[in-house]
Amino acid sequence: MAATRTEAEALDATDPLRWLRDEFVIANDGLIYLDGNSLGRLPRRTERRLSSVVTEGWGSGLVSSWDSWVKDPTDVGDRLGAALLGVSGGQTVVGDSTTINLFKLAHAALDAARGQGVVTDRGNFPTDRYVLAAVARARGADLRVVDDPSIYEPRESDGLVSFSAVDYRTGALLDMNDITERAHRVGALALWDLSHAVGVVPLDLDALGVDMAVGCTYKYLNAGPGAPAFAYVRHDLQAAIDPVIPGWFGHADRFAMGPDYVPGPGVARLLTGTPDVLGLAAVDEGLRLLSEAGLGALRRKSLALTDLVMAMVDVIGPEFGLDVVTPRQPEHRGAHVSVRHPQAWEICQALRARNVVPDFREPDLLRMCPAPAYTRFVDAWDGVRVLGEVVSSGAHRSFPTDRRPVT
Ligand SMILES: *Cc1c(COP(=O)(O)O)cnc(C)c1O
């Protein structure tokens, strides 16, 4: 463990992923960016790729470029599935937002399941809770909101069980295998939100027998603000899906312009309207870069970085009231560290004023994410050092307590 900055420098010197930081735009080398779980950095290749899609694809090719663009949602989906989800082809599409994909798949799951009850947890991401509640309401189904997803107990009435693999607040990583098995025991389907897991936690959905999954691409996947999300549906569940949003891009023959909706083959029926071509290009570059690095190597570095952050916070924690709430065991945590403090919001502002960028989550959590693709060990070390300076000097007390819109 790096107790000194020199030790952190030594970890960087032997880091097999050292090259990867150079693949990203680092506009200000003095900025310690610990918020890659909210908005990942811009890969240099993405900058070039987007510029070529704009200049050549759009500028020169105009409408003819759609000949290749129409295949992007399924092609990029297949590549994303193979590289990051551990799934074979024909099960993943990229398009729409995580919110919309969750809505579509929650309906699809309940169409297929025997029971009709919807299960989620109190701590799930807001959009997930809102969407799942609305889907249950629309179908007259019961919504069961459990306190702790890790001890989910199946009931015969359960039809859809939906949790986030990594908790956006605490960073806790659930045992997807165990929970999916428990859902299957009562014939329920498991729909996982992988937003905080994809691109940083190796996933093996085919092997786990996961039914459905969604997740966003602008966090660890580095595809940029508002980039389209993915949706995964296991092969054998696809044919029965009668899409709740029957858009023309999910139609079996979209240019027939026929009177009625006929679902397209397989997972492609989940597509809705005209795809976001620029966003898809960015997703493609993001996933290629991560797959070159290898998820195993990314995960190893991520665990080492978060170990360092937690160990350093532990040293100053007792004196200054900082409490790491992220689980310690590697198999139980994602890639960010959450620290509880009554003045977490003021501390977050003080850190940002000192060129360290963590973020804040209500009511009292400071999140620090040393994303392994571009964060050096010295960045993690310096970030926690500045945190120590802030809390020991009380510098955060001069920042406002009222919350402005938070990102
Ligand atoms: C980030 C995140 C989302 C975001 O959904 P959008 O539709 O892209 O705004 C949803 N769910 C979880 C668990 C997230 O972490």
Tab-separated table of C-alpha atoms and ligand atoms in Angstrom:
chain	number	residue	atom	x	y	z
A	1	MET	CA	0.000	0.000	0.000
A	2	ALA	CA	1.252	3.400	-0.961
A	3	ALA	CA	1.761	5.238	2.315
A	4	THR	CA	3.966	7.834	0.675
A	5	ARG	CA	3.825	9.679	-2.600
A	6	THR	CA	7.063	7.987	-3.651
A	7	GLU	CA	5.354	4.628	-3.283
A	8	ALA	CA	2.432	5.864	-5.391
A	9	GLU	CA	4.943	6.966	-8.053
A	10	ALA	CA	6.469	3.490	-7.966
A	11	LEU	CA	3.048	1.927	-8.561
A	12	ASP	CA	2.616	4.165	-11.609
A	13	ALA	CA	6.049	3.231	-12.906
A	14	THR	CA	5.152	-0.456	-12.991
A	15	ASP	CA	1.501	-0.018	-14.026
A	16	PRO	CA	0.784	-2.168	-17.111
A	17	LEU	CA	-1.986	0.301	-18.080
A	18	ARG	CA	0.282	3.352	-18.007
A	19	TRP	CA	-0.083	3.814	-21.783
A	20	LEU	CA	-3.827	4.162	-21.536
A	21	ARG	CA	-3.872	7.625	-19.958
A	22	ASP	CA	-2.143	8.969	-23.089
A	23	GLU	CA	-5.156	7.823	-25.097
A	24	PHE	CA	-7.279	10.449	-23.354
A	25	VAL	CA	-7.549	14.204	-23.679
A	26	ILE	CA	-6.005	15.623	-20.512
A	27	ALA	CA	-6.674	19.322	-20.945
A	28	ASN	CA	-5.327	20.290	-17.541
A	29	ASP	CA	-2.684	18.021	-16.036
A	30	GLY	CA	-3.097	19.755	-12.684
A	31	LEU	CA	-6.733	18.722	-12.375
A	32	ILE	CA	-7.294	15.587	-10.304
A	33	TYR	CA	-10.402	14.096	-11.859
A	34	LEU	CA	-12.152	11.646	-9.555
A	35	ASP	CA	-15.560	11.723	-11.211
A	36	GLY	CA	-15.210	9.283	-14.095
A	37	ASN	CA	-18.192	7.380	-12.696
A	38	SER	CA	-20.354	10.362	-13.607
A	39	LEU	CA	-18.787	11.511	-16.877
A	40	GLY	CA	-15.794	9.643	-18.256
A	41	ARG	CA	-12.989	11.486	-20.012
A	42	LEU	CA	-12.789	12.029	-23.762
A	43	PRO	CA	-10.641	9.466	-25.644
A	44	ARG	CA	-8.438	11.075	-28.306
A	45	ARG	CA	-9.604	8.510	-30.853
A	46	THR	CA	-13.193	9.515	-30.212
A	47	GLU	CA	-12.356	13.104	-31.010
A	48	ARG	CA	-10.957	11.978	-34.378
A	49	ARG	CA	-13.732	9.481	-35.057
A	50	LEU	CA	-16.498	12.001	-34.369
A	51	SER	CA	-14.809	14.522	-36.571
A	52	SER	CA	-14.681	11.996	-39.410
A	53	VAL	CA	-18.323	10.960	-38.950
A	54	VAL	CA	-19.282	14.622	-39.130
A	55	THR	CA	-17.031	15.600	-42.043
A	56	GLU	CA	-17.128	12.487	-44.201
A	57	GLY	CA	-20.236	10.643	-43.090
A	58	TRP	CA	-22.553	13.559	-42.718
A	59	GLY	CA	-20.778	16.322	-44.659
A	60	SER	CA	-19.838	14.343	-47.785
A	61	GLY	CA	-21.923	11.178	-47.634
A	62	LEU	CA	-25.184	12.827	-46.626
A	63	VAL	CA	-28.172	10.506	-46.723
A	64	SER	CA	-26.207	7.689	-48.430
A	65	SER	CA	-24.286	7.200	-45.191
A	66	TRP	CA	-27.407	5.663	-43.690
A	67	ASP	CA	-26.580	2.484	-45.665
A	68	SER	CA	-23.946	1.734	-43.065
A	69	TRP	CA	-25.316	3.766	-40.163
A	70	VAL	CA	-28.497	1.679	-39.886
A	71	LYS	CA	-26.441	-1.295	-38.773
A	72	ASP	CA	-24.700	0.612	-35.971
A	73	PRO	CA	-27.175	-0.119	-33.132
A	74	THR	CA	-26.845	-3.892	-33.555
A	75	ASP	CA	-23.182	-3.965	-34.670
A	76	VAL	CA	-21.968	-1.750	-31.858
A	77	GLY	CA	-24.286	-3.695	-29.549
A	78	ASP	CA	-22.637	-6.979	-30.538
A	79	ARG	CA	-19.166	-5.533	-30.025
A	80	LEU	CA	-20.129	-4.061	-26.667
A	81	GLY	CA	-21.698	-7.365	-25.601
A	82	ALA	CA	-18.614	-9.384	-26.578
A	83	ALA	CA	-16.065	-6.969	-25.133
A	84	LEU	CA	-17.733	-5.881	-21.902
A	85	LEU	CA	-20.730	-8.047	-21.028
A	86	GLY	CA	-19.422	-11.516	-21.813
A	87	VAL	CA	-22.236	-12.337	-24.211
A	88	SER	CA	-22.453	-13.781	-27.711
A	89	GLY	CA	-23.914	-11.868	-30.650
A	90	GLY	CA	-27.540	-10.998	-31.298
A	91	GLN	CA	-28.396	-10.138	-27.710
A	92	THR	CA	-27.359	-6.504	-27.323
A	93	VAL	CA	-28.422	-3.230	-28.934
A	94	VAL	CA	-27.235	0.317	-28.342
A	95	GLY	CA	-29.766	3.115	-28.436
A	96	ASP	CA	-31.976	5.372	-26.308
A	97	SER	CA	-31.163	6.193	-22.690
A	98	THR	CA	-30.840	3.809	-19.762
A	99	THR	CA	-34.145	5.161	-18.467
A	100	ILE	CA	-35.974	4.307	-21.685
A	101	ASN	CA	-34.309	0.910	-22.021
A	102	LEU	CA	-35.275	0.056	-18.472
A	103	PHE	CA	-38.881	0.987	-19.248
A	104	LYS	CA	-38.935	-1.150	-22.392
A	105	LEU	CA	-37.340	-4.162	-20.737
A	106	ALA	CA	-39.406	-3.968	-17.544
A	107	HIS	CA	-42.550	-4.283	-19.667
A	108	ALA	CA	-40.992	-7.071	-21.737
A	109	ALA	CA	-39.997	-8.982	-18.604
A	110	LEU	CA	-43.489	-8.805	-17.155
A	111	ASP	CA	-44.972	-9.946	-20.466
A	112	ALA	CA	-42.790	-13.046	-20.207
A	113	ALA	CA	-42.919	-13.788	-16.472
A	114	ARG	CA	-45.504	-15.867	-14.623
A	115	GLY	CA	-45.753	-13.641	-11.543
A	116	GLN	CA	-46.451	-9.940	-11.989
A	117	GLY	CA	-44.874	-8.449	-8.882
A	118	VAL	CA	-42.059	-5.941	-9.372
A	119	VAL	CA	-39.150	-5.957	-6.927
A	120	THR	CA	-36.490	-3.286	-6.530
A	121	ASP	CA	-34.618	-1.692	-3.625
A	122	ARG	CA	-34.932	1.548	-1.723
A	123	GLY	CA	-31.387	2.591	-2.556
A	124	ASN	CA	-31.661	2.016	-6.292
A	125	PHE	CA	-30.887	4.903	-8.652
A	126	PRO	CA	-33.835	7.346	-8.777
A	127	THR	CA	-34.673	6.823	-12.447
A	128	ASP	CA	-34.831	3.062	-11.860
A	129	ARG	CA	-37.177	3.456	-8.903
A	130	TYR	CA	-39.439	5.887	-10.751
A	131	VAL	CA	-39.632	3.794	-13.925
A	132	LEU	CA	-40.210	0.505	-12.116
A	133	ALA	CA	-42.937	2.073	-9.970
A	134	ALA	CA	-44.616	3.521	-13.054
A	135	VAL	CA	-44.466	0.221	-14.928
A	136	ALA	CA	-45.979	-1.591	-11.935
A	137	ARG	CA	-48.702	1.078	-11.682
A	138	ALA	CA	-49.523	0.921	-15.391
A	139	ARG	CA	-49.960	-2.845	-15.208
A	140	GLY	CA	-51.783	-2.935	-11.886
A	141	ALA	CA	-48.885	-4.962	-10.472
A	142	ASP	CA	-47.562	-4.891	-6.920
A	143	LEU	CA	-44.306	-3.064	-6.275
A	144	ARG	CA	-42.113	-4.471	-3.515
A	145	VAL	CA	-39.293	-2.181	-2.414
A	146	VAL	CA	-36.758	-4.065	-0.319
A	147	ASP	CA	-34.166	-2.473	1.959
A	148	ASP	CA	-31.221	-4.669	1.126
A	149	PRO	CA	-31.031	-6.295	-2.306
A	150	SER	CA	-28.226	-8.623	-1.201
A	151	ILE	CA	-30.700	-10.549	0.971
A	152	TYR	CA	-33.543	-10.535	-1.562
A	153	GLU	CA	-35.971	-13.315	-0.737
A	154	PRO	CA	-38.035	-14.527	-3.676
A	155	ARG	CA	-41.825	-14.762	-3.437
A	156	GLU	CA	-44.132	-16.702	-5.722
A	157	SER	CA	-45.767	-13.459	-6.876
A	158	ASP	CA	-42.452	-11.975	-8.131
A	159	GLY	CA	-42.280	-11.440	-11.887
A	160	LEU	CA	-39.513	-8.882	-12.325
A	161	VAL	CA	-36.532	-8.363	-10.035
A	162	SER	CA	-34.482	-5.296	-10.879
A	163	PHE	CA	-31.431	-4.010	-9.042
A	164	SER	CA	-28.275	-2.106	-9.930
A	165	ALA	CA	-25.184	-4.299	-9.923
A	166	VAL	CA	-23.125	-1.505	-8.330
A	167	ASP	CA	-24.862	0.870	-5.917
A	168	TYR	CA	-24.368	4.428	-7.181
A	169	ARG	CA	-24.071	5.732	-3.666
A	170	THR	CA	-22.065	3.192	-1.669
A	171	GLY	CA	-20.228	1.465	-4.503
A	172	ALA	CA	-21.386	-1.940	-3.220
A	173	LEU	CA	-21.316	-4.687	-5.863
A	174	LEU	CA	-24.075	-7.284	-5.650
A	175	ASP	CA	-23.675	-10.991	-6.267
A	176	MET	CA	-25.544	-11.039	-9.586
A	177	ASN	CA	-25.298	-14.782	-9.915
A	178	ASP	CA	-26.855	-15.511	-6.542
A	179	ILE	CA	-29.678	-12.966	-6.933
A	180	THR	CA	-30.502	-14.066	-10.486
A	181	GLU	CA	-30.703	-17.672	-9.278
A	182	ARG	CA	-33.025	-16.683	-6.468
A	183	ALA	CA	-35.317	-14.826	-8.900
A	184	HIS	CA	-35.353	-17.846	-11.195
A	185	ARG	CA	-36.444	-20.096	-8.341
A	186	VAL	CA	-39.912	-18.492	-8.482
A	187	GLY	CA	-39.964	-18.008	-12.252
A	188	ALA	CA	-39.160	-14.288	-12.025
A	189	LEU	CA	-36.829	-12.556	-14.488
A	190	ALA	CA	-33.782	-10.551	-13.408
A	191	LEU	CA	-33.223	-7.178	-15.086
A	192	TRP	CA	-29.874	-5.679	-14.099
A	193	ASP	CA	-28.827	-2.055	-14.348
A	194	LEU	CA	-25.093	-2.201	-15.090
A	195	SER	CA	-24.488	1.554	-15.365
A	196	HIS	CA	-21.810	1.643	-12.659
A	197	ALA	CA	-20.338	-1.736	-13.556
A	198	VAL	CA	-19.922	-1.806	-17.323
A	199	GLY	CA	-16.373	-1.111	-18.466
A	200	VAL	CA	-14.815	-1.544	-15.064
A	201	VAL	CA	-16.156	-4.803	-13.565
A	202	PRO	CA	-15.677	-7.906	-15.751
A	203	LEU	CA	-19.132	-9.304	-16.540
A	204	ASP	CA	-20.158	-12.701	-17.796
A	205	LEU	CA	-23.878	-12.434	-18.418
A	206	ASP	CA	-24.151	-15.510	-20.634
A	207	ALA	CA	-22.576	-17.692	-17.972
A	208	LEU	CA	-24.672	-16.163	-15.182
A	209	GLY	CA	-27.923	-16.810	-17.024
A	210	VAL	CA	-28.945	-13.161	-16.611
A	211	ASP	CA	-32.243	-12.441	-18.364
A	212	MET	CA	-31.977	-8.784	-19.232
A	213	ALA	CA	-29.680	-5.834	-18.594
A	214	VAL	CA	-29.326	-2.141	-19.338
A	215	GLY	CA	-26.604	0.386	-18.689
A	216	CYS	CA	-25.185	3.699	-19.735
A	217	THR	CA	-22.062	4.398	-21.725
A	218	TYR	CA	-20.961	7.839	-20.576
A	219	LYS	CA	-19.472	6.681	-17.261
A	220	TYR	CA	-16.629	4.117	-17.413
A	221	LEU	CA	-17.213	3.569	-21.125
A	222	ASN	CA	-16.194	7.174	-21.876
A	223	ALA	CA	-18.688	7.695	-24.720
A	224	GLY	CA	-19.557	11.252	-23.764
A	225	PRO	CA	-22.491	13.206	-22.368
A	226	GLY	CA	-25.827	11.672	-23.304
A	227	ALA	CA	-24.313	8.856	-25.384
A	228	PRO	CA	-26.816	6.067	-26.072
A	229	ALA	CA	-27.288	3.250	-23.582
A	230	PHE	CA	-27.318	-0.497	-24.190
A	231	ALA	CA	-29.973	-3.131	-23.698
A	232	TYR	CA	-29.300	-6.859	-23.421
A	233	VAL	CA	-31.915	-9.604	-23.705
A	234	ARG	CA	-31.033	-13.292	-23.559
A	235	HIS	CA	-31.667	-15.124	-26.867
A	236	ASP	CA	-34.530	-17.333	-25.755
A	237	LEU	CA	-36.565	-14.421	-24.374
A	238	GLN	CA	-36.458	-12.255	-27.491
A	239	ALA	CA	-39.069	-13.865	-29.746
A	240	ALA	CA	-41.886	-13.305	-27.241
A	241	ILE	CA	-41.249	-9.576	-26.833
A	242	ASP	CA	-44.056	-7.359	-28.038
A	243	PRO	CA	-42.286	-3.988	-27.697
A	244	VAL	CA	-44.021	-1.417	-25.533
A	245	ILE	CA	-42.569	1.280	-27.825
A	246	PRO	CA	-43.205	-0.149	-31.293
A	247	GLY	CA	-41.049	2.260	-33.277
A	248	TRP	CA	-40.260	2.021	-36.959
A	249	PHE	CA	-36.602	1.177	-36.330
A	250	GLY	CA	-37.697	-1.972	-34.492
A	251	HIS	CA	-39.985	-2.972	-37.349
A	252	ALA	CA	-39.257	-6.106	-39.409
A	253	ASP	CA	-39.248	-4.013	-42.590
A	254	ARG	CA	-39.019	-0.377	-41.678
A	255	PHE	CA	-39.108	0.976	-45.222
A	256	ALA	CA	-42.211	-0.971	-46.147
A	257	MET	CA	-44.002	1.779	-44.240
A	258	GLY	CA	-46.835	-0.681	-43.716
A	259	PRO	CA	-50.056	-0.066	-41.830
A	260	ASP	CA	-49.150	-2.235	-38.846
A	261	TYR	CA	-46.190	-2.844	-36.627
A	262	VAL	CA	-44.413	-6.146	-37.144
A	263	PRO	CA	-41.540	-6.725	-34.683
A	264	GLY	CA	-38.102	-7.134	-36.210
A	265	PRO	CA	-35.915	-10.179	-35.661
A	266	GLY	CA	-34.556	-10.812	-32.194
A	267	VAL	CA	-33.207	-8.042	-30.028
A	268	ALA	CA	-33.399	-5.499	-32.885
A	269	ARG	CA	-37.095	-5.103	-32.133
A	270	LEU	CA	-36.116	-3.058	-29.094
A	271	LEU	CA	-34.904	-0.229	-31.291
A	272	THR	CA	-37.324	2.684	-31.389
A	273	GLY	CA	-36.530	5.641	-33.643
A	274	THR	CA	-33.636	7.021	-35.672
A	275	PRO	CA	-30.362	6.092	-33.956
A	276	ASP	CA	-27.907	8.624	-32.564
A	277	VAL	CA	-25.088	8.053	-35.048
A	278	LEU	CA	-22.525	10.307	-33.386
A	279	GLY	CA	-23.238	8.774	-29.999
A	280	LEU	CA	-22.877	5.272	-31.426
A	281	ALA	CA	-19.489	6.134	-32.919
A	282	ALA	CA	-18.345	7.339	-29.509
A	283	VAL	CA	-19.617	4.159	-27.815
A	284	ASP	CA	-17.728	2.119	-30.404
A	285	GLU	CA	-14.433	3.919	-29.760
A	286	GLY	CA	-14.928	3.718	-26.001
A	287	LEU	CA	-15.514	-0.008	-25.963
A	288	ARG	CA	-12.633	-0.721	-28.366
A	289	LEU	CA	-10.234	1.175	-26.143
A	290	LEU	CA	-11.350	-0.675	-23.011
A	291	SER	CA	-11.195	-4.016	-24.726
A	292	GLU	CA	-7.602	-3.312	-25.835
A	293	ALA	CA	-6.741	-2.605	-22.221
A	294	GLY	CA	-8.573	-5.723	-21.046
A	295	LEU	CA	-11.183	-5.770	-18.330
A	296	GLY	CA	-9.033	-7.979	-16.114
A	297	ALA	CA	-6.232	-5.423	-16.078
A	298	LEU	CA	-8.682	-2.534	-15.588
A	299	ARG	CA	-10.299	-4.301	-12.663
A	300	ARG	CA	-6.941	-5.095	-11.017
A	301	LYS	CA	-5.837	-1.481	-11.284
A	302	SER	CA	-9.203	-0.204	-10.103
A	303	LEU	CA	-9.057	-2.361	-6.978
A	304	ALA	CA	-5.494	-1.230	-6.249
A	305	LEU	CA	-6.499	2.441	-6.680
A	306	THR	CA	-9.551	2.163	-4.451
A	307	ASP	CA	-7.504	0.214	-1.874
A	308	LEU	CA	-5.107	3.137	-1.782
A	309	VAL	CA	-7.915	5.687	-1.393
A	310	MET	CA	-9.609	3.722	1.381
A	311	ALA	CA	-6.372	3.098	3.273
A	312	MET	CA	-5.490	6.816	3.180
A	313	VAL	CA	-8.981	7.904	4.249
A	314	ASP	CA	-8.812	5.389	7.106
A	315	VAL	CA	-5.741	7.149	8.473
A	316	ILE	CA	-7.413	10.574	8.734
A	317	GLY	CA	-10.982	9.285	9.143
A	318	PRO	CA	-11.298	8.862	12.923
A	319	GLU	CA	-9.910	12.305	13.724
A	320	PHE	CA	-12.005	14.198	11.181
A	321	GLY	CA	-15.229	12.194	11.065
A	322	LEU	CA	-14.730	10.602	7.643
A	323	ASP	CA	-16.197	7.135	7.327
A	324	VAL	CA	-15.668	4.857	4.303
A	325	VAL	CA	-19.031	3.224	3.543
A	326	THR	CA	-17.873	1.233	0.519
A	327	PRO	CA	-17.477	-2.495	1.262
A	328	ARG	CA	-13.861	-3.589	1.724
A	329	GLN	CA	-13.883	-6.981	0.055
A	330	PRO	CA	-12.916	-6.774	-3.630
A	331	GLU	CA	-15.805	-9.026	-4.693
A	332	HIS	CA	-18.280	-6.704	-2.988
A	333	ARG	CA	-17.311	-3.352	-4.463
A	334	GLY	CA	-17.307	-1.505	-7.773
A	335	ALA	CA	-14.842	1.212	-8.736
A	336	HIS	CA	-15.629	4.210	-6.570
A	337	VAL	CA	-15.152	4.960	-2.898
A	338	SER	CA	-17.873	6.664	-0.879
A	339	VAL	CA	-17.025	8.520	2.272
A	340	ARG	CA	-19.629	9.693	4.743
A	341	HIS	CA	-19.257	13.042	6.496
A	342	PRO	CA	-21.937	15.416	7.817
A	343	GLN	CA	-20.382	18.221	5.753
A	344	ALA	CA	-19.696	16.149	2.652
A	345	TRP	CA	-21.230	18.831	0.428
A	346	GLU	CA	-19.030	21.606	1.767
A	347	ILE	CA	-15.972	19.331	1.539
A	348	CYS	CA	-16.832	18.542	-2.075
A	349	GLN	CA	-16.941	22.242	-2.921
A	350	ALA	CA	-13.643	22.889	-1.109
A	351	LEU	CA	-11.990	20.066	-3.069
A	352	ARG	CA	-13.255	21.368	-6.394
A	353	ALA	CA	-11.905	24.802	-5.503
A	354	ARG	CA	-8.508	23.074	-5.092
A	355	ASN	CA	-8.591	21.311	-8.474
A	356	VAL	CA	-9.732	17.965	-7.105
A	357	VAL	CA	-13.016	16.769	-8.610
A	358	PRO	CA	-14.987	14.221	-6.602
A	359	ASP	CA	-18.783	14.458	-6.398
A	360	PHE	CA	-21.458	14.539	-3.780
A	361	ARG	CA	-24.552	12.436	-3.278
A	362	GLU	CA	-27.352	13.196	-0.868
A	363	PRO	CA	-27.457	13.320	1.994
A	364	ASP	CA	-23.852	13.068	3.211
A	365	LEU	CA	-21.675	11.131	0.765
A	366	LEU	CA	-18.496	12.237	-0.932
A	367	ARG	CA	-17.782	9.971	-3.903
A	368	MET	CA	-14.235	9.542	-5.153
A	369	CYS	CA	-13.708	7.550	-8.303
A	370	PRO	CA	-10.172	6.898	-9.514
A	371	ALA	CA	-11.308	5.494	-12.894
A	372	PRO	CA	-8.567	3.017	-13.818
A	373	ALA	CA	-8.361	3.938	-17.508
A	374	TYR	CA	-6.752	7.324	-16.907
A	375	THR	CA	-6.192	7.897	-13.168
A	376	ARG	CA	-2.644	7.542	-11.889
A	377	PHE	CA	-1.798	6.312	-8.422
A	378	VAL	CA	-0.283	9.726	-7.674
A	379	ASP	CA	-3.598	11.356	-8.629
A	380	ALA	CA	-5.451	9.185	-6.120
A	381	TRP	CA	-2.736	9.904	-3.548
A	382	ASP	CA	-2.795	13.667	-4.146
A	383	GLY	CA	-6.597	13.735	-4.106
A	384	VAL	CA	-6.798	12.193	-0.649
A	385	ARG	CA	-3.918	14.365	0.567
A	386	VAL	CA	-5.916	17.463	-0.403
A	387	LEU	CA	-8.977	15.967	1.318
A	388	GLY	CA	-6.853	15.648	4.459
A	389	GLU	CA	-5.719	19.274	4.177
A	390	VAL	CA	-9.301	20.465	3.790
A	391	VAL	CA	-10.738	18.613	6.773
A	392	SER	CA	-7.769	19.263	9.053
A	393	SER	CA	-7.765	23.010	8.355
A	394	GLY	CA	-11.553	23.286	8.383
A	395	ALA	CA	-11.366	25.048	4.983
A	396	HIS	CA	-14.682	23.493	3.953
A	397	ARG	CA	-16.556	25.458	6.623
A	398	SER	CA	-16.449	28.609	4.540
A	399	PHE	CA	-18.411	26.990	1.689
A	400	PRO	CA	-22.198	27.344	1.447
A	401	THR	CA	-24.375	24.655	2.975
A	402	ASP	CA	-27.216	25.125	0.497
A	403	ARG	CA	-27.074	22.802	-2.467
A	404	ARG	CA	-26.914	24.114	-5.969
A	405	PRO	CA	-27.916	21.705	-8.760
A	406	VAL	CA	-25.453	18.874	-8.363
A	407	THR	CA	-23.720	16.823	-11.013
B	1	LIG	C1	-26.199	6.834	-14.358
B	1	LIG	C2	-27.329	5.895	-14.119
B	1	LIG	C3	-28.516	5.985	-14.850
B	1	LIG	C4	-28.695	7.090	-15.850
B	1	LIG	O1	-29.825	6.932	-16.653
B	1	LIG	P1	-30.001	7.911	-17.896
B	1	LIG	O2	-31.265	7.477	-18.519
B	1	LIG	O3	-28.789	7.775	-18.761
B	1	LIG	O4	-30.067	9.307	-17.368
B	1	LIG	C5	-29.511	5.049	-14.608
B	1	LIG	N1	-29.347	4.085	-13.683
B	1	LIG	C6	-28.216	3.970	-12.958
B	1	LIG	C7	-28.071	2.867	-11.963
B	1	LIG	C8	-27.179	4.881	-13.141
B	1	LIG	O5	-26.070	4.799	-12.416
